[in-house]
PDB file of C-alpha atoms in Angstrom:
ATOM      1  CA  UNK T1299     -96.771  -5.680 -58.840  1.00 64.00           C
ATOM      2  CA  UNK T1300     -96.517  -8.092 -55.897  1.00 65.00           C
ATOM      3  CA  UNK T1301    -100.024  -9.363 -56.708  1.00 72.00           C
ATOM      4  CA  UNK T1302     -98.864 -10.652 -60.088  1.00 74.00           C
ATOM      5  CA  UNK T1303     -95.635 -12.086 -58.694  1.00 74.00           C
ATOM      6  CA  UNK T1304     -97.707 -13.921 -56.098  1.00 73.00           C
ATOM      7  CA  UNK T1305    -100.237 -15.101 -58.674  1.00 75.00           C
ATOM      8  CA  UNK T1306     -97.950 -16.190 -61.496  1.00 71.00           C
ATOM      9  CA  UNK T1307     -94.632 -16.993 -59.798  1.00 74.00           C
ATOM     10  CA  UNK T1308     -94.963 -17.793 -56.099  1.00 74.00           C
ATOM     11  CA  UNK T1309     -98.350 -18.982 -54.870  1.00 80.00           C
ATOM     12  CA  UNK T1310    -100.544 -19.449 -57.943  1.00 82.00           C
ATOM     13  CA  UNK T1311     -98.554 -22.254 -59.620  1.00 86.00           C
ATOM     14  CA  UNK T1312     -98.293 -24.121 -56.300  1.00 86.00           C
ATOM     15  CA  UNK T1313    -102.036 -23.918 -55.683  1.00 87.00           C
ATOM     16  CA  UNK T1314    -102.867 -25.124 -59.169  1.00 87.00           C
ATOM     17  CA  UNK T1315    -100.339 -27.967 -58.886  1.00 87.00           C
ATOM     18  CA  UNK T1316    -101.466 -29.274 -55.490  1.00 87.00           C
ATOM     19  CA  UNK T1317    -105.238 -28.754 -55.583  1.00 89.00           C
ATOM     20  CA  UNK T1318    -105.706 -29.042 -59.373  1.00 92.00           C
ATOM     21  CA  UNK T1319    -108.947 -27.025 -59.310  1.00 95.00           C
ATOM     22  CA  UNK T1320    -111.601 -27.954 -61.839  1.00 96.00           C
ATOM     23  CA  UNK T1321    -112.809 -24.680 -63.293  1.00 97.00           C
ATOM     24  CA  UNK T1322    -116.204 -24.357 -64.973  1.00 98.00           C
ATOM     25  CA  UNK T1323    -117.720 -21.294 -66.625  1.00 98.00           C
ATOM     26  CA  UNK T1324    -114.621 -19.111 -66.621  1.00 97.00           C
ATOM     27  CA  UNK T1325    -115.878 -17.578 -69.857  1.00 98.00           C
ATOM     28  CA  UNK T1326    -118.655 -15.911 -67.835  1.00 98.00           C
ATOM     29  CA  UNK T1327    -116.194 -13.613 -66.079  1.00 98.00           C
ATOM     30  CA  UNK T1328    -115.928 -10.364 -68.126  1.00 97.00           C
ATOM     31  CA  UNK T1329    -112.485  -9.872 -69.644  1.00 96.00           C
ATOM     32  CA  UNK T1330    -112.616  -6.113 -69.039  1.00 97.00           C
ATOM     33  CA  UNK T1331    -114.656  -3.603 -67.075  1.00 98.00           C
ATOM     34  CA  UNK T1332    -116.081  -3.511 -63.599  1.00 98.00           C
ATOM     35  CA  UNK T1333    -117.956  -6.527 -62.275  1.00 98.00           C
ATOM     36  CA  UNK T1334    -118.689  -8.270 -58.996  1.00 98.00           C
ATOM     37  CA  UNK T1335    -117.873 -11.919 -58.398  1.00 98.00           C
ATOM     38  CA  UNK T1336    -120.168 -13.101 -55.593  1.00 98.00           C
ATOM     39  CA  UNK T1337    -119.362 -16.475 -54.087  1.00 97.00           C
ATOM     40  CA  UNK T1338    -120.080 -18.820 -51.237  1.00 97.00           C
ATOM     41  CA  UNK T1339    -117.481 -18.848 -48.477  1.00 95.00           C
ATOM     42  CA  UNK T1340    -116.513 -22.229 -47.049  1.00 96.00           C
ATOM     43  CA  UNK T1341    -112.843 -21.928 -46.193  1.00 93.00           C
ATOM     44  CA  UNK T1342    -109.892 -19.611 -45.661  1.00 86.00           C
ATOM     45  CA  UNK T1343    -108.510 -21.264 -48.809  1.00 89.00           C
ATOM     46  CA  UNK T1344    -111.207 -19.550 -50.899  1.00 92.00           C
ATOM     47  CA  UNK T1345    -109.224 -16.295 -50.685  1.00 85.00           C
ATOM     48  CA  UNK T1346    -106.395 -17.894 -52.659  1.00 87.00           C
ATOM     49  CA  UNK T1347    -107.924 -20.572 -54.880  1.00 92.00           C
ATOM     50  CA  UNK T1348    -110.415 -18.356 -56.698  1.00 93.00           C
ATOM     51  CA  UNK T1349    -107.860 -15.645 -57.610  1.00 90.00           C
ATOM     52  CA  UNK T1350    -105.432 -18.362 -58.724  1.00 91.00           C
ATOM     53  CA  UNK T1351    -107.755 -19.449 -61.553  1.00 94.00           C
ATOM     54  CA  UNK T1352    -108.924 -16.016 -62.702  1.00 94.00           C
ATOM     55  CA  UNK T1353    -106.999 -14.379 -65.552  1.00 91.00           C
ATOM     56  CA  UNK T1354    -107.873 -10.947 -64.136  1.00 93.00           C
ATOM     57  CA  UNK T1355    -106.892  -9.385 -60.853  1.00 92.00           C
ATOM     58  CA  UNK T1356    -109.648  -9.525 -58.245  1.00 94.00           C
ATOM     59  CA  UNK T1357    -109.840  -7.470 -55.061  1.00 93.00           C
ATOM     60  CA  UNK T1358    -111.665  -8.816 -52.025  1.00 89.00           C
ATOM     61  CA  UNK T1359    -113.059  -6.937 -49.065  1.00 81.00           C
ATOM     62  CA  UNK T1360    -111.229  -8.766 -46.263  1.00 75.00           C
ATOM     63  CA  UNK T1361    -112.129  -8.626 -42.590  1.00 72.00           C
ATOM     64  CA  UNK T1362    -110.030  -6.191 -40.604  1.00 74.00           C
ATOM     65  CA  UNK T1363    -108.889  -8.909 -38.196  1.00 74.00           C
ATOM     66  CA  UNK T1364    -106.537 -10.199 -40.904  1.00 69.00           C
ATOM     67  CA  UNK T1365    -104.680  -6.886 -40.679  1.00 75.00           C
ATOM     68  CA  UNK T1366    -104.566  -6.402 -36.905  1.00 75.00           C
ATOM     69  CA  UNK T1367    -103.273  -9.712 -35.545  1.00 74.00           C
ATOM     70  CA  UNK T1368    -100.673  -9.587 -32.748  1.00 80.00           C
ATOM     71  CA  UNK T1369     -97.011 -10.497 -32.968  1.00 80.00           C
ATOM     72  CA  UNK T1370     -94.810 -11.419 -35.878  1.00 76.00           C
ATOM     73  CA  UNK T1371     -97.371 -13.720 -37.480  1.00 71.00           C
ATOM     74  CA  UNK T1372     -99.997 -10.983 -37.316  1.00 73.00           C
ATOM     75  CA  UNK T1373     -97.716  -8.478 -39.013  1.00 77.00           C
ATOM     76  CA  UNK T1374     -96.776 -11.026 -41.665  1.00 73.00           C
ATOM     77  CA  UNK T1375    -100.437 -11.801 -42.383  1.00 72.00           C
ATOM     78  CA  UNK T1376    -101.277  -8.092 -42.645  1.00 75.00           C
ATOM     79  CA  UNK T1377     -98.351  -7.457 -44.993  1.00 74.00           C
ATOM     80  CA  UNK T1378     -99.391 -10.389 -47.162  1.00 71.00           C
ATOM     81  CA  UNK T1379    -102.997  -9.230 -47.534  1.00 72.00           C
ATOM     82  CA  UNK T1380    -101.985  -5.631 -48.236  1.00 72.00           C
ATOM     83  CA  UNK T1381     -99.459  -6.705 -50.836  1.00 70.00           C
ATOM     84  CA  UNK T1382    -102.096  -8.878 -52.475  1.00 69.00           C
ATOM     85  CA  UNK T1383    -104.323  -5.817 -52.844  1.00 69.00           C
ATOM     86  CA  UNK T1384    -106.986  -6.857 -50.335  1.00 79.00           C
ATOM     87  CA  UNK T1385    -108.961  -4.155 -48.525  1.00 80.00           C
ATOM     88  CA  UNK T1386    -109.536  -4.298 -44.746  1.00 76.00           C
ATOM     89  CA  UNK T1387    -113.127  -3.716 -43.644  1.00 75.00           C
ATOM     90  CA  UNK T1388    -114.252  -3.239 -40.056  1.00 69.00           C
ATOM     91  CA  UNK T1389    -117.292  -5.480 -39.627  1.00 62.00           C
ATOM     92  CA  UNK T1390    -118.215  -4.154 -36.169  1.00 63.00           C
ATOM     93  CA  UNK T1391    -120.422  -1.207 -35.347  1.00 58.00           C
ATOM     94  CA  UNK T1392    -123.335   0.476 -37.076  1.00 58.00           C
ATOM     95  CA  UNK T1393    -121.308   1.951 -39.933  1.00 68.00           C
ATOM     96  CA  UNK T1394    -119.489  -1.262 -40.883  1.00 67.00           C
ATOM     97  CA  UNK T1395    -121.798  -2.032 -43.809  1.00 76.00           C
ATOM     98  CA  UNK T1396    -121.551   1.496 -45.194  1.00 83.00           C
ATOM     99  CA  UNK T1397    -117.762   1.398 -44.994  1.00 82.00           C
ATOM    100  CA  UNK T1398    -117.637  -1.877 -46.912  1.00 85.00           C
ATOM    101  CA  UNK T1399    -119.939  -0.481 -49.598  1.00 91.00           C
ATOM    102  CA  UNK T1400    -117.804   2.667 -49.971  1.00 91.00           C
ATOM    103  CA  UNK T1401    -114.631   0.618 -50.383  1.00 90.00           C
ATOM    104  CA  UNK T1402    -116.263  -1.770 -52.837  1.00 93.00           C
ATOM    105  CA  UNK T1403    -117.691   1.022 -54.976  1.00 96.00           C
ATOM    106  CA  UNK T1404    -114.257   2.612 -55.239  1.00 95.00           C
ATOM    107  CA  UNK T1405    -112.874  -0.646 -56.688  1.00 95.00           C
ATOM    108  CA  UNK T1406    -115.739  -0.793 -59.186  1.00 97.00           C
ATOM    109  CA  UNK T1407    -115.315   2.851 -60.198  1.00 97.00           C
ATOM    110  CA  UNK T1408    -111.781   1.969 -61.241  1.00 97.00           C
ATOM    111  CA  UNK T1409    -113.224  -0.609 -63.643  1.00 98.00           C
ATOM    112  CA  UNK T1410    -111.876  -3.545 -61.646  1.00 96.00           C
ATOM    113  CA  UNK T1411    -113.142  -6.917 -60.499  1.00 97.00           C
ATOM    114  CA  UNK T1412    -114.504  -7.011 -56.943  1.00 97.00           C
ATOM    115  CA  UNK T1413    -114.863 -10.235 -54.969  1.00 95.00           C
ATOM    116  CA  UNK T1414    -117.603 -10.475 -52.344  1.00 93.00           C
ATOM    117  CA  UNK T1415    -118.887 -13.184 -50.027  1.00 94.00           C
ATOM    118  CA  UNK T1416    -122.529 -12.117 -49.490  1.00 95.00           C
ATOM    119  CA  UNK T1417    -122.909 -14.385 -46.455  1.00 95.00           C
ATOM    120  CA  UNK T1418    -120.554 -12.018 -44.628  1.00 89.00           C
ATOM    121  CA  UNK T1419    -118.512 -14.775 -43.002  1.00 89.00           C
ATOM    122  CA  UNK T1420    -117.362 -18.326 -43.584  1.00 92.00           C
ATOM    123  CA  UNK T1421    -119.952 -21.062 -43.274  1.00 96.00           C
ATOM    124  CA  UNK T1422    -119.248 -22.975 -40.056  1.00 95.00           C
ATOM    125  CA  UNK T1423    -121.016 -26.137 -41.198  1.00 96.00           C
ATOM    126  CA  UNK T1424    -120.801 -26.205 -45.003  1.00 96.00           C
ATOM    127  CA  UNK T1425    -124.322 -24.923 -45.627  1.00 97.00           C
ATOM    128  CA  UNK T1426    -125.202 -21.797 -47.637  1.00 98.00           C
ATOM    129  CA  UNK T1427    -126.663 -18.967 -45.598  1.00 98.00           C
ATOM    130  CA  UNK T1428    -128.783 -15.906 -46.298  1.00 98.00           C
ATOM    131  CA  UNK T1429    -126.905 -13.136 -48.100  1.00 97.00           C
ATOM    132  CA  UNK T1430    -126.460  -9.616 -46.810  1.00 94.00           C
ATOM    133  CA  UNK T1431    -127.748  -6.866 -49.093  1.00 95.00           C
ATOM    134  CA  UNK T1432    -124.470  -4.959 -49.552  1.00 94.00           C
ATOM    135  CA  UNK T1433    -123.746  -6.901 -52.741  1.00 96.00           C
ATOM    136  CA  UNK T1434    -127.039  -5.717 -54.237  1.00 97.00           C
ATOM    137  CA  UNK T1435    -126.497  -2.099 -53.182  1.00 97.00           C
ATOM    138  CA  UNK T1436    -123.082  -2.074 -54.851  1.00 97.00           C
ATOM    139  CA  UNK T1437    -124.302  -3.773 -58.031  1.00 98.00           C
ATOM    140  CA  UNK T1438    -127.212  -1.353 -58.441  1.00 98.00           C
ATOM    141  CA  UNK T1439    -125.248   1.766 -57.490  1.00 98.00           C
ATOM    142  CA  UNK T1440    -122.343   0.987 -59.823  1.00 98.00           C
ATOM    143  CA  UNK T1441    -124.531  -0.527 -62.545  1.00 98.00           C
ATOM    144  CA  UNK T1442    -122.305  -3.601 -62.919  1.00 98.00           C
ATOM    145  CA  UNK T1443    -123.047  -7.296 -63.554  1.00 98.00           C
ATOM    146  CA  UNK T1444    -122.751  -9.902 -60.818  1.00 98.00           C
ATOM    147  CA  UNK T1445    -121.056 -13.213 -61.617  1.00 98.00           C
ATOM    148  CA  UNK T1446    -122.163 -15.955 -59.198  1.00 98.00           C
ATOM    149  CA  UNK T1447    -119.411 -18.320 -58.089  1.00 98.00           C
ATOM    150  CA  UNK T1448    -119.425 -21.581 -56.163  1.00 98.00           C
ATOM    151  CA  UNK T1449    -116.461 -23.074 -54.350  1.00 97.00           C
ATOM    152  CA  UNK T1450    -116.981 -26.832 -54.084  1.00 97.00           C
ATOM    153  CA  UNK T1451    -114.860 -29.000 -51.812  1.00 96.00           C
ATOM    154  CA  UNK T1452    -113.003 -26.255 -49.961  1.00 96.00           C
ATOM    155  CA  UNK T1453    -114.933 -26.865 -46.730  1.00 96.00           C
ATOM    156  CA  UNK T1454    -113.690 -30.447 -46.745  1.00 95.00           C
ATOM    157  CA  UNK T1455    -110.059 -29.483 -47.274  1.00 94.00           C
ATOM    158  CA  UNK T1456    -110.016 -26.694 -44.666  1.00 92.00           C
ATOM    159  CA  UNK T1457    -113.030 -26.345 -42.375  1.00 88.00           C
ATOM    160  CA  UNK T1458    -113.023 -23.574 -39.742  1.00 85.00           C
ATOM    161  CA  UNK T1459    -110.294 -24.126 -37.171  1.00 84.00           C
ATOM    162  CA  UNK T1460    -108.038 -26.177 -39.423  1.00 87.00           C
ATOM    163  CA  UNK T1461    -104.754 -24.376 -40.095  1.00 84.00           C
ATOM    164  CA  UNK T1462    -103.303 -26.436 -42.940  1.00 85.00           C
ATOM    165  CA  UNK T1463    -105.584 -27.547 -45.786  1.00 88.00           C
ATOM    166  CA  UNK T1464    -105.721 -31.107 -47.019  1.00 91.00           C
ATOM    167  CA  UNK T1465    -104.440 -31.729 -50.505  1.00 91.00           C
ATOM    168  CA  UNK T1466    -107.576 -32.752 -52.357  1.00 92.00           C
ATOM    169  CA  UNK T1467    -109.009 -31.616 -55.660  1.00 94.00           C
ATOM    170  CA  UNK T1468    -111.637 -28.851 -55.548  1.00 96.00           C
ATOM    171  CA  UNK T1469    -114.018 -27.288 -58.070  1.00 97.00           C
ATOM    172  CA  UNK T1470    -114.703 -23.626 -58.847  1.00 98.00           C
ATOM    173  CA  UNK T1471    -117.827 -22.836 -60.851  1.00 98.00           C
ATOM    174  CA  UNK T1472    -118.775 -19.486 -62.375  1.00 98.00           C
ATOM    175  CA  UNK T1473    -122.321 -18.806 -63.574  1.00 98.00           C
ATOM    176  CA  UNK T1474    -123.664 -16.485 -66.222  1.00 98.00           C
ATOM    177  CA  UNK T1475    -123.476 -12.779 -65.283  1.00 98.00           C
ATOM    178  CA  UNK T1476    -126.624 -11.415 -63.667  1.00 98.00           C
ATOM    179  CA  UNK T1477    -127.871  -8.115 -65.089  1.00 98.00           C
ATOM    180  CA  UNK T1478    -129.873  -5.968 -62.686  1.00 98.00           C
ATOM    181  CA  UNK T1479    -130.048  -2.839 -64.831  1.00 97.00           C
ATOM    182  CA  UNK T1480    -133.858  -3.043 -64.659  1.00 96.00           C
ATOM    183  CA  UNK T1481    -133.545  -1.918 -61.035  1.00 97.00           C
ATOM    184  CA  UNK T1482    -131.287   1.068 -61.753  1.00 94.00           C
ATOM    185  CA  UNK T1483    -131.803   3.878 -59.236  1.00 95.00           C
ATOM    186  CA  UNK T1484    -133.568   1.632 -56.705  1.00 97.00           C
ATOM    187  CA  UNK T1485    -130.559   0.801 -54.528  1.00 96.00           C
ATOM    188  CA  UNK T1486    -132.246   2.470 -51.531  1.00 95.00           C
ATOM    189  CA  UNK T1487    -135.421   0.387 -51.807  1.00 97.00           C
ATOM    190  CA  UNK T1488    -135.261  -2.344 -49.167  1.00 97.00           C
ATOM    191  CA  UNK T1489    -137.555  -4.742 -51.008  1.00 98.00           C
ATOM    192  CA  UNK T1490    -135.539  -4.396 -54.214  1.00 98.00           C
ATOM    193  CA  UNK T1491    -132.100  -4.965 -52.685  1.00 98.00           C
ATOM    194  CA  UNK T1492    -133.454  -7.943 -50.734  1.00 98.00           C
ATOM    195  CA  UNK T1493    -134.893  -9.462 -53.918  1.00 98.00           C
ATOM    196  CA  UNK T1494    -131.657  -8.882 -55.850  1.00 98.00           C
ATOM    197  CA  UNK T1495    -129.588 -10.418 -53.062  1.00 98.00           C
ATOM    198  CA  UNK T1496    -131.872 -13.450 -52.876  1.00 98.00           C
ATOM    199  CA  UNK T1497    -131.570 -13.966 -56.638  1.00 98.00           C
ATOM    200  CA  UNK T1498    -127.768 -13.882 -56.368  1.00 98.00           C
ATOM    201  CA  UNK T1499    -127.827 -16.400 -53.516  1.00 98.00           C
ATOM    202  CA  UNK T1500    -130.181 -18.675 -55.470  1.00 98.00           C
ATOM    203  CA  UNK T1501    -127.787 -18.742 -58.416  1.00 98.00           C
ATOM    204  CA  UNK T1502    -124.889 -19.552 -56.071  1.00 98.00           C
ATOM    205  CA  UNK T1503    -127.032 -22.330 -54.587  1.00 98.00           C
ATOM    206  CA  UNK T1504    -127.684 -23.775 -58.045  1.00 98.00           C
ATOM    207  CA  UNK T1505    -123.953 -23.870 -58.741  1.00 98.00           C
ATOM    208  CA  UNK T1506    -122.852 -25.231 -55.362  1.00 98.00           C
ATOM    209  CA  UNK T1507    -125.577 -27.756 -54.551  1.00 97.00           C
ATOM    210  CA  UNK T1508    -125.386 -26.804 -50.865  1.00 97.00           C
ATOM    211  CA  UNK T1509    -128.202 -26.979 -48.362  1.00 97.00           C
ATOM    212  CA  UNK T1510    -129.676 -23.492 -47.919  1.00 97.00           C
ATOM    213  CA  UNK T1511    -130.493 -21.854 -44.578  1.00 97.00           C
ATOM    214  CA  UNK T1512    -132.740 -18.771 -44.626  1.00 96.00           C
ATOM    215  CA  UNK T1513    -130.894 -17.075 -41.777  1.00 97.00           C
ATOM    216  CA  UNK T1514    -127.630 -15.183 -41.400  1.00 96.00           C
ATOM    217  CA  UNK T1515    -124.614 -17.392 -40.733  1.00 94.00           C
ATOM    218  CA  UNK T1516    -123.341 -15.243 -37.861  1.00 91.00           C
ATOM    219  CA  UNK T1517    -126.714 -15.405 -36.085  1.00 94.00           C
ATOM    220  CA  UNK T1518    -126.975 -19.181 -36.418  1.00 95.00           C
ATOM    221  CA  UNK T1519    -123.401 -19.662 -35.201  1.00 91.00           C
ATOM    222  CA  UNK T1520    -123.990 -17.368 -32.207  1.00 91.00           C
ATOM    223  CA  UNK T1521    -127.166 -19.257 -31.285  1.00 91.00           C
ATOM    224  CA  UNK T1522    -125.390 -22.608 -31.487  1.00 89.00           C
ATOM    225  CA  UNK T1523    -122.513 -21.354 -29.342  1.00 85.00           C
ATOM    226  CA  UNK T1524    -124.821 -19.866 -26.688  1.00 80.00           C
ATOM    227  CA  UNK T1525    -124.867 -21.952 -23.470  1.00 79.00           C
ATOM    228  CA  UNK T1526    -128.068 -23.875 -23.031  1.00 66.00           C
ATOM    229  CA  UNK T1527    -130.548 -22.277 -20.682  1.00 61.00           C
ATOM    230  CA  UNK T1528    -129.536 -18.712 -21.676  1.00 54.00           C
TER     231      UNK T1528
END
């Protein structure tokens, strides 16, 4: 219930009023049934702007850190994300990917819309990075379409480290659903899930117009942050 109050009464109208998002291809999002919306991830604002323009409820797999912050602000953030129906996922350790896939498949089994950022983290420089294969495993296991989505302009309004976003118009573009039923039953084949993931990322790239980097965002960021000489 709180999700719809937040979307239609509290936060949604404010977001649409201030940022006036241009929405393209909304007709590509299925009106009913399970589907994955796979998008680029440029800003913390993405969590709110995309759901604000979708007529359906969408559930994102959110990093666990949003639910475990210290103090009053941490508890408030955790309560907000839980009330909005977001699912915490531990991204550390060997079983992190499996846990995320289990949680995502449960959302899809309920016939709902699942939001995923295949890059696994926000882009630190505005470029599009290599996607992780969890999105492909879930799409093939559940037998659902994948709708590519591109957030355009959200990096400029709220890059990493900026708390309050600038008020500037953004665009949200949805592409035609991708059908991977031809690969049914092959979700354990590494070459297949890599190819499916790369196709999803290519469609996101077409929609966003970003520069593409064939490496994982977290690895590139860690290398850039590493002291020289190490």
